[in-house]
PDB file of C-alpha atoms in Angstrom:
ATOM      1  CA  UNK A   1      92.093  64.961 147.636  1.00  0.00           C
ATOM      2  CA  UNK A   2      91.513  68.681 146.737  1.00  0.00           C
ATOM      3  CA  UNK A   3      93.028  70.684 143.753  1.00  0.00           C
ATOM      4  CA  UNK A   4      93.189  74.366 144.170  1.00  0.00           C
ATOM      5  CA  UNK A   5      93.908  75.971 141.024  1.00  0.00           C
ATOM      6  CA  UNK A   6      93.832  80.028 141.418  1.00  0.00           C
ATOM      7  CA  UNK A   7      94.026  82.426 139.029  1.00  0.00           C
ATOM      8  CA  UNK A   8      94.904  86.442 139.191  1.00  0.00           C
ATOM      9  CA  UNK A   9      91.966  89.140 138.452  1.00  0.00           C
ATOM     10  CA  UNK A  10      93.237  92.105 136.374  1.00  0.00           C
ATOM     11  CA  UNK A  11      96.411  90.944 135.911  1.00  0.00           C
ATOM     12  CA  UNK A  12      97.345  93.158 132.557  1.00  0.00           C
ATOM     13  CA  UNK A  13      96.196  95.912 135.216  1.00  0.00           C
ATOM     14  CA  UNK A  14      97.960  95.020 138.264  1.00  0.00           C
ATOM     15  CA  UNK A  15     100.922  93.537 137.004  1.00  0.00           C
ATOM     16  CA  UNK A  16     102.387  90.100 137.915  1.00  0.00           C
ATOM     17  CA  UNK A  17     101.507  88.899 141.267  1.00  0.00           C
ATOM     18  CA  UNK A  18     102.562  85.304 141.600  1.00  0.00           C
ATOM     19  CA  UNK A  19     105.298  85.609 143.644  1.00  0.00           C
ATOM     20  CA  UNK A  20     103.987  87.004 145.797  1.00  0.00           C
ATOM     21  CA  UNK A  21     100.976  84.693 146.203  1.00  0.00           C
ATOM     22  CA  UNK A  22     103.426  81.963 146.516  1.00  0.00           C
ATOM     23  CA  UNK A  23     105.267  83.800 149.313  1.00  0.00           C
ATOM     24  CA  UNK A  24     101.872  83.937 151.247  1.00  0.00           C
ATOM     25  CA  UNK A  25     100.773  80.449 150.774  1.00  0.00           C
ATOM     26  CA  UNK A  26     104.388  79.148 151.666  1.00  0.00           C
ATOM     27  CA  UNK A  27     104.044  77.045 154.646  1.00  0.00           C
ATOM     28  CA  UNK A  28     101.062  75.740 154.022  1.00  0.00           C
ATOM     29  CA  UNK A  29     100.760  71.817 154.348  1.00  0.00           C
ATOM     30  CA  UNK A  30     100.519  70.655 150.124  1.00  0.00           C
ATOM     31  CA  UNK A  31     100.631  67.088 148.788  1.00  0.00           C
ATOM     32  CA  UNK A  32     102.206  68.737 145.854  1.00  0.00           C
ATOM     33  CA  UNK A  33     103.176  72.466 146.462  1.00  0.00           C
ATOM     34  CA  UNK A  34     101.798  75.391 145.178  1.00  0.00           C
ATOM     35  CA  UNK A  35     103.728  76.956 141.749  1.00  0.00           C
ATOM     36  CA  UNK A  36     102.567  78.791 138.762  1.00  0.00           C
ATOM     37  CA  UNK A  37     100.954  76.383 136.324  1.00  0.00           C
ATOM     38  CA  UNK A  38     100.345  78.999 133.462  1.00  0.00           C
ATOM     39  CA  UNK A  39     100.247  82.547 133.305  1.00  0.00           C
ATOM     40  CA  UNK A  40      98.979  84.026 136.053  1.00  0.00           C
ATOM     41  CA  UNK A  41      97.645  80.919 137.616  1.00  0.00           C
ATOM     42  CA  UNK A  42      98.977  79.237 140.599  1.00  0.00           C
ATOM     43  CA  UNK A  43      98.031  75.159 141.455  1.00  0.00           C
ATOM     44  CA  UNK A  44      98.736  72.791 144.261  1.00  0.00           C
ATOM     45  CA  UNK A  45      97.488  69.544 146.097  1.00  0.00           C
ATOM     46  CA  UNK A  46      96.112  69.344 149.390  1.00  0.00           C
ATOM     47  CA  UNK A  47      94.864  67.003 151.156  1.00  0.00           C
ATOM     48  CA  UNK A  48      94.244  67.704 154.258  1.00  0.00           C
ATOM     49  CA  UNK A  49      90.431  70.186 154.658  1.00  0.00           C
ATOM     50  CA  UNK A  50      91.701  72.314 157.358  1.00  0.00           C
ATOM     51  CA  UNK A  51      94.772  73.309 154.852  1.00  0.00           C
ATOM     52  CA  UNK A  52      92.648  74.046 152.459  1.00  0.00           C
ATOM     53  CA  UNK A  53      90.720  76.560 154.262  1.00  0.00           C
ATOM     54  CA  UNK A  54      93.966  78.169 155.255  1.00  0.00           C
ATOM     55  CA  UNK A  55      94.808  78.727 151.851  1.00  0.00           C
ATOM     56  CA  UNK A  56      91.182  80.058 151.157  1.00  0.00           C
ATOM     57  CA  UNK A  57      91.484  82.592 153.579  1.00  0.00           C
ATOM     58  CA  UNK A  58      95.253  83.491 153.028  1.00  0.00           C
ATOM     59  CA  UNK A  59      93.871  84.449 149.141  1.00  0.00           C
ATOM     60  CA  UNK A  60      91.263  86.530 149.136  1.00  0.00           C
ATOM     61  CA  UNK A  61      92.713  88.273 152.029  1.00  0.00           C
ATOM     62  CA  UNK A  62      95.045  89.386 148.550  1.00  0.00           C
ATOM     63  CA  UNK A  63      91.297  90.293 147.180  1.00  0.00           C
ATOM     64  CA  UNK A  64      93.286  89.612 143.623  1.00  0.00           C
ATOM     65  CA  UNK A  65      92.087  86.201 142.712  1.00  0.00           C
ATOM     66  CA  UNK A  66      89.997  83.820 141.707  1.00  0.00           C
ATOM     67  CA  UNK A  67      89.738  80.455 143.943  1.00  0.00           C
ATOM     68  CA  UNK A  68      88.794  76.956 142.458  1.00  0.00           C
ATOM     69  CA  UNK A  69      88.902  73.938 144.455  1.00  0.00           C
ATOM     70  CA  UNK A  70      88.206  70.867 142.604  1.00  0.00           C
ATOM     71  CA  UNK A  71      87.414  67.850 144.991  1.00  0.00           C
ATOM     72  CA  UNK A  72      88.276  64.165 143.932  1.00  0.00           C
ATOM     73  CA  UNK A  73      90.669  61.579 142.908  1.00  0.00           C
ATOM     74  CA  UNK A  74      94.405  62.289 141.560  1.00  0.00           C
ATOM     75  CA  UNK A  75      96.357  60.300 140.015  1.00  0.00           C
ATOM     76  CA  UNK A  76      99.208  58.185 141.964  1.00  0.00           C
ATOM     77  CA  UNK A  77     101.997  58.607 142.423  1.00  0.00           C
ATOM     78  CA  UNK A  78     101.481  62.538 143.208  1.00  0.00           C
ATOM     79  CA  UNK A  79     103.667  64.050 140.774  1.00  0.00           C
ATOM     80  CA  UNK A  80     106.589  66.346 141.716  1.00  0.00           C
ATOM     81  CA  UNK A  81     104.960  68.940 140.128  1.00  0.00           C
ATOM     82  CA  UNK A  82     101.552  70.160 139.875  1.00  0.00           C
ATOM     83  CA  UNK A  83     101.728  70.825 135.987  1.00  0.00           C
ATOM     84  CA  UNK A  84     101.885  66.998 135.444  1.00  0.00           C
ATOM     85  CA  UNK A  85      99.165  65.790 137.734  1.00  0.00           C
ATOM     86  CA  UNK A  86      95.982  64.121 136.449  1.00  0.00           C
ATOM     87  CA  UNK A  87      92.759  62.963 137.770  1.00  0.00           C
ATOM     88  CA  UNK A  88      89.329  63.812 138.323  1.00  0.00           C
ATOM     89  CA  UNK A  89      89.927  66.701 141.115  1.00  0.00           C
ATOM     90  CA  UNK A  90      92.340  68.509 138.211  1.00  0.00           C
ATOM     91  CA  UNK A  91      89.462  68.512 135.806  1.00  0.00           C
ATOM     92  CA  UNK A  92      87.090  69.743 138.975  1.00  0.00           C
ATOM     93  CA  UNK A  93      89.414  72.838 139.660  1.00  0.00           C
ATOM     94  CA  UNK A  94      89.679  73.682 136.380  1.00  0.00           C
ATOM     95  CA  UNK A  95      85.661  73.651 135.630  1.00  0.00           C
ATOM     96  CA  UNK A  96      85.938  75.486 139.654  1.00  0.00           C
ATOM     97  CA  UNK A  97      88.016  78.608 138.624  1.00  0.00           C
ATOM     98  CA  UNK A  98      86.641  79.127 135.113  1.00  0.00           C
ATOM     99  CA  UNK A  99      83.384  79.139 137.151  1.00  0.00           C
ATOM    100  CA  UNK A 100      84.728  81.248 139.950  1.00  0.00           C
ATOM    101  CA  UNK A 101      85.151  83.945 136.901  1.00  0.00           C
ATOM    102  CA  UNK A 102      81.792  84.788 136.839  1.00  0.00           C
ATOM    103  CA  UNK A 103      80.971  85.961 140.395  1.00  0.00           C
ATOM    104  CA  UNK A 104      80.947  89.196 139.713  1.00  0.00           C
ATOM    105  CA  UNK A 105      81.400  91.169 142.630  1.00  0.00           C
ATOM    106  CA  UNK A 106      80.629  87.825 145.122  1.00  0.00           C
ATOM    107  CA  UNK A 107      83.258  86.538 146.481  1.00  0.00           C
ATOM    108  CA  UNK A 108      85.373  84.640 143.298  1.00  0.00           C
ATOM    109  CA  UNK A 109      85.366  80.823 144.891  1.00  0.00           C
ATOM    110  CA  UNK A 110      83.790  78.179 144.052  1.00  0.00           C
ATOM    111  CA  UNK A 111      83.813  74.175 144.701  1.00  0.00           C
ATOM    112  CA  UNK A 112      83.507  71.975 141.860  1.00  0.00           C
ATOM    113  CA  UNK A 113      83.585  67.549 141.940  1.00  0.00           C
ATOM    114  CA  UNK A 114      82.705  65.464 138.736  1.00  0.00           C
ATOM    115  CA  UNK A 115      80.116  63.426 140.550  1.00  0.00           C
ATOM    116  CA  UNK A 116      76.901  66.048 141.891  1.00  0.00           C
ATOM    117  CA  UNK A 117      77.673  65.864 145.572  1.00  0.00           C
ATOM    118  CA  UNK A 118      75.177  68.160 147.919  1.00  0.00           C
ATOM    119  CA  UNK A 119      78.280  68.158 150.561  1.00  0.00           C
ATOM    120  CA  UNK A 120      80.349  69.847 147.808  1.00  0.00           C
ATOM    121  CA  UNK A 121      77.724  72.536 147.412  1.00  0.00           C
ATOM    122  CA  UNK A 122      78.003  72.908 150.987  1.00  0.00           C
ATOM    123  CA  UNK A 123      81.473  73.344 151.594  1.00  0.00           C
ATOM    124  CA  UNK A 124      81.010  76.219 148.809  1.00  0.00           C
ATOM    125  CA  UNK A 125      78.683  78.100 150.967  1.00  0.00           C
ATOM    126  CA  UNK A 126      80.555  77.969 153.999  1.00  0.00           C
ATOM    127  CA  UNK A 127      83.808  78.864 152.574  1.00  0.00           C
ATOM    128  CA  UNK A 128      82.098  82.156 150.054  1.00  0.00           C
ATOM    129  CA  UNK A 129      80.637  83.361 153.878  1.00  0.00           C
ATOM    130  CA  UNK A 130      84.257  82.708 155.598  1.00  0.00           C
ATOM    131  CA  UNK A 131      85.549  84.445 152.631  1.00  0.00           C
ATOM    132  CA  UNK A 132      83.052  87.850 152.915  1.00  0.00           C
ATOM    133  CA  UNK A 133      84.162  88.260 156.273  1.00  0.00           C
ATOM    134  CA  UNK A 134      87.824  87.866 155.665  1.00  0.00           C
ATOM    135  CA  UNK A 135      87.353  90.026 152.783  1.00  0.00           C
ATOM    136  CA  UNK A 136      85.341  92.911 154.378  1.00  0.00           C
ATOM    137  CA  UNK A 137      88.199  93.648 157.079  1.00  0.00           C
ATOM    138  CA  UNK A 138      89.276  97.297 157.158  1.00  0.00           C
ATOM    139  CA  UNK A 139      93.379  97.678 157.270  1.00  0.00           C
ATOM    140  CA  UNK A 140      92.874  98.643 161.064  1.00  0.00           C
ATOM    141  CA  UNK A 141      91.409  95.858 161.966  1.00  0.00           C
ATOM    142  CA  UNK A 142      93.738  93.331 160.169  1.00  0.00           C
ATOM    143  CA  UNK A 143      95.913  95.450 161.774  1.00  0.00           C
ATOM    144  CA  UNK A 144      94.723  93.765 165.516  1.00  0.00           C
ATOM    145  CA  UNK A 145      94.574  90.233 163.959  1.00  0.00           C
ATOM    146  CA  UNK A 146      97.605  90.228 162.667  1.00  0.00           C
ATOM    147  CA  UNK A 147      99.714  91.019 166.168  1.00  0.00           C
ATOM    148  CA  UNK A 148      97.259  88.831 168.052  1.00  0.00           C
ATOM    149  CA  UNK A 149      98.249  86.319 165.980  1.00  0.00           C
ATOM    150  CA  UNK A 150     102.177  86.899 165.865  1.00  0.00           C
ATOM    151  CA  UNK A 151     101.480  86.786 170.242  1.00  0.00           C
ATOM    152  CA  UNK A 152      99.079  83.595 170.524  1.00  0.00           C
ATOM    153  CA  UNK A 153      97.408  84.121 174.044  1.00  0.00           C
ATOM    154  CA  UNK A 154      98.685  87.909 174.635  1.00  0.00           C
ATOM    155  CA  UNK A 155      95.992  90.032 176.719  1.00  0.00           C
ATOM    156  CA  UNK A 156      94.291  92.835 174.440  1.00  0.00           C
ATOM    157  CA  UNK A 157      95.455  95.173 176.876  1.00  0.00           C
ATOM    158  CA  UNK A 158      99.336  93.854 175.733  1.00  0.00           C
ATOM    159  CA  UNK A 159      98.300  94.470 171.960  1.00  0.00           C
ATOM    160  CA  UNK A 160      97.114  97.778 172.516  1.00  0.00           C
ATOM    161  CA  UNK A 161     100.027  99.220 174.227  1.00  0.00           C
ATOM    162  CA  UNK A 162     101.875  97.654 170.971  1.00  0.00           C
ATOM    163  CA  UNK A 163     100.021  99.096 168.336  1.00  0.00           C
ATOM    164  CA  UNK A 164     100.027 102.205 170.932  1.00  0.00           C
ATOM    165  CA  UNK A 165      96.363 102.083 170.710  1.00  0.00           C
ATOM    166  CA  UNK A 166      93.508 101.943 173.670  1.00  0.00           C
ATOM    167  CA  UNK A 167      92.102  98.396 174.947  1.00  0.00           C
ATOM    168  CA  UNK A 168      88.905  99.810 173.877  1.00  0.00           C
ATOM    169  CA  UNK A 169      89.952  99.881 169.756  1.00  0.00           C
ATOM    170  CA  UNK A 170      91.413  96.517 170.570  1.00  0.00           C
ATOM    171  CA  UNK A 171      88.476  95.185 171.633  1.00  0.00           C
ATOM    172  CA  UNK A 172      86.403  96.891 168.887  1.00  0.00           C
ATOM    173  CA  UNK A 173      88.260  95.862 166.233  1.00  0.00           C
ATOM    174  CA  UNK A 174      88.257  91.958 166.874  1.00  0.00           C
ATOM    175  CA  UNK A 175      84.310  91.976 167.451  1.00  0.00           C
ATOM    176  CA  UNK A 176      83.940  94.180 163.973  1.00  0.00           C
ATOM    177  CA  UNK A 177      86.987  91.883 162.275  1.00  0.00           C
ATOM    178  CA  UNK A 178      84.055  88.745 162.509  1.00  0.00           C
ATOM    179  CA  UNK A 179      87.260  87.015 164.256  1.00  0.00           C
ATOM    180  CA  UNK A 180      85.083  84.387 166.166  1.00  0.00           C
ATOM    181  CA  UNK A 181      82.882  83.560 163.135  1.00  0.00           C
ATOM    182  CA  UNK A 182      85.624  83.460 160.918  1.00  0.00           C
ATOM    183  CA  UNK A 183      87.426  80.653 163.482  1.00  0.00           C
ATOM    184  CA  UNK A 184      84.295  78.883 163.752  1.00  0.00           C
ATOM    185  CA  UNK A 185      83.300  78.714 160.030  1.00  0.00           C
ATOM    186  CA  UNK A 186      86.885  77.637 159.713  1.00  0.00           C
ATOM    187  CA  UNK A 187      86.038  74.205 161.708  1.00  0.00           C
ATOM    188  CA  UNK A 188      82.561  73.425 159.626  1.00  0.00           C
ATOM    189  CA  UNK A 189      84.615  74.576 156.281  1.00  0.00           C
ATOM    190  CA  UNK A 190      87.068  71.748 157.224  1.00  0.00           C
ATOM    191  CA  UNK A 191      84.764  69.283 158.544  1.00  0.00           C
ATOM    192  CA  UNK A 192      82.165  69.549 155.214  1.00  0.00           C
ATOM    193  CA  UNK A 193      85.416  69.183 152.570  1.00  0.00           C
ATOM    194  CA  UNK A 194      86.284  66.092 154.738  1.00  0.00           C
ATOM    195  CA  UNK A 195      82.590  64.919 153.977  1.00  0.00           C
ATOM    196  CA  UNK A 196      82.912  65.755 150.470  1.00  0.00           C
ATOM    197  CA  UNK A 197      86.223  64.388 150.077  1.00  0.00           C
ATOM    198  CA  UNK A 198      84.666  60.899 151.836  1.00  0.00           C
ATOM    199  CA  UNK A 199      81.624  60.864 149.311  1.00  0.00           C
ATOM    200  CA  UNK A 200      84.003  61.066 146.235  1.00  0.00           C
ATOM    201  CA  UNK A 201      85.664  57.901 147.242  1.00  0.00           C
ATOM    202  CA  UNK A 202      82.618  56.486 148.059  1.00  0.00           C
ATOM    203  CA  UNK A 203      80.956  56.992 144.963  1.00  0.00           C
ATOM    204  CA  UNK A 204      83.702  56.454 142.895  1.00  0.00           C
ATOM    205  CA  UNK A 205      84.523  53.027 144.676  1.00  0.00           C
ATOM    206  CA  UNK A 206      80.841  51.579 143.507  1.00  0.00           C
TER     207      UNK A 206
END
């Protein structure tokens, strides 16, 4: 199971910008759904990998936050709410964002388990280089993503007469976006937080 407890940077700065977290992670597929815990932290329970990486890059896309994901046993029954869930992937997250904190300017995620687990350390390196490329995208190029995405399977000729832009800047913008990298360090993000996930109940079966 996976806790991701994430917390706003600057918020006495920026203002309050929960809600608006919570409006971009709705959707996403959480054992417990995501809500503010305290503050300006948000928490939910996931526990499928691949949902997990969604909500990784769905953050720091915001570039606002700091990401924790504690991996590990919770508690059962799940709770209804996040704010009354226990277990050793809660205390994980926890140790994860306060850790997360002191990144400075690297990207602010990190993986945390209570048992040393090399597949958790991993999954922490894939994820911070999925997360440089999401977070190094220019407006323009988001710009491309985000209406091939809204048209799964449109030609890049289609897009470009959308965003009344050539082929050519269509083109440009998904090699310089890291789009294929970013889908394929998607799949070994998922596939090593699976592995993780299966070494915590292995370890904590013994």
């Amino acid at each position: 199971m996976f806790v991701l407890t994430i917390d706003q940077r600057g918020s006495r700065t920026h203002g309050d910008k929960v809600p608006h977290l919570l409006e971009v992670l709705d959707g996403v597929a959480a054992a417990v759904r995501f809500e503010r815990s305290v503050g300006d932290e948000i928490q939910g329970v996931i526990e499928d990998p691949a949902a997990v990486v969604e909500v990784v890059a769905r953050v720091l896309r915001e570039r606002e936050w700091y990401v924790g994901i504690g991996v590990g046993s919770v508690e059962l029954p799940l709770p209804a709410s996040s704010r009354e869930g226990a277990g050793d992937a809660f205390i994980a997250a926890r140790d994860a964002v306060d850790a997360a904190k002191k990144t400075g300017e690297r990207v602010p995620l990190t993986v945390r388990s209570t048992l040393d687990s090399d597949w958790v350390k991993a999954a922490e390196a894939i994820l911070v280089l999925v997360g440089d490329v999401v977070r190094r995208r220019s407006a323009a190029e988001w710009r491309v993503l985000d209406a091939l995405n809204d048209a799964p399977g449109s030609a890049q000729k289609d897009i470009a007469i959308r965003l009344a832009i050539t082929p050519q800047a269509v083109s440009k913008s998904i090699v310089r976006s890291g789009r294929q990298e970013e889908i394929n360090g998607r799949r070994a993000a998922a596939l090593v937080l699976g592995q993780a996930a299966a070494a915590q109940k292995v370890s904590a079966g013994r």
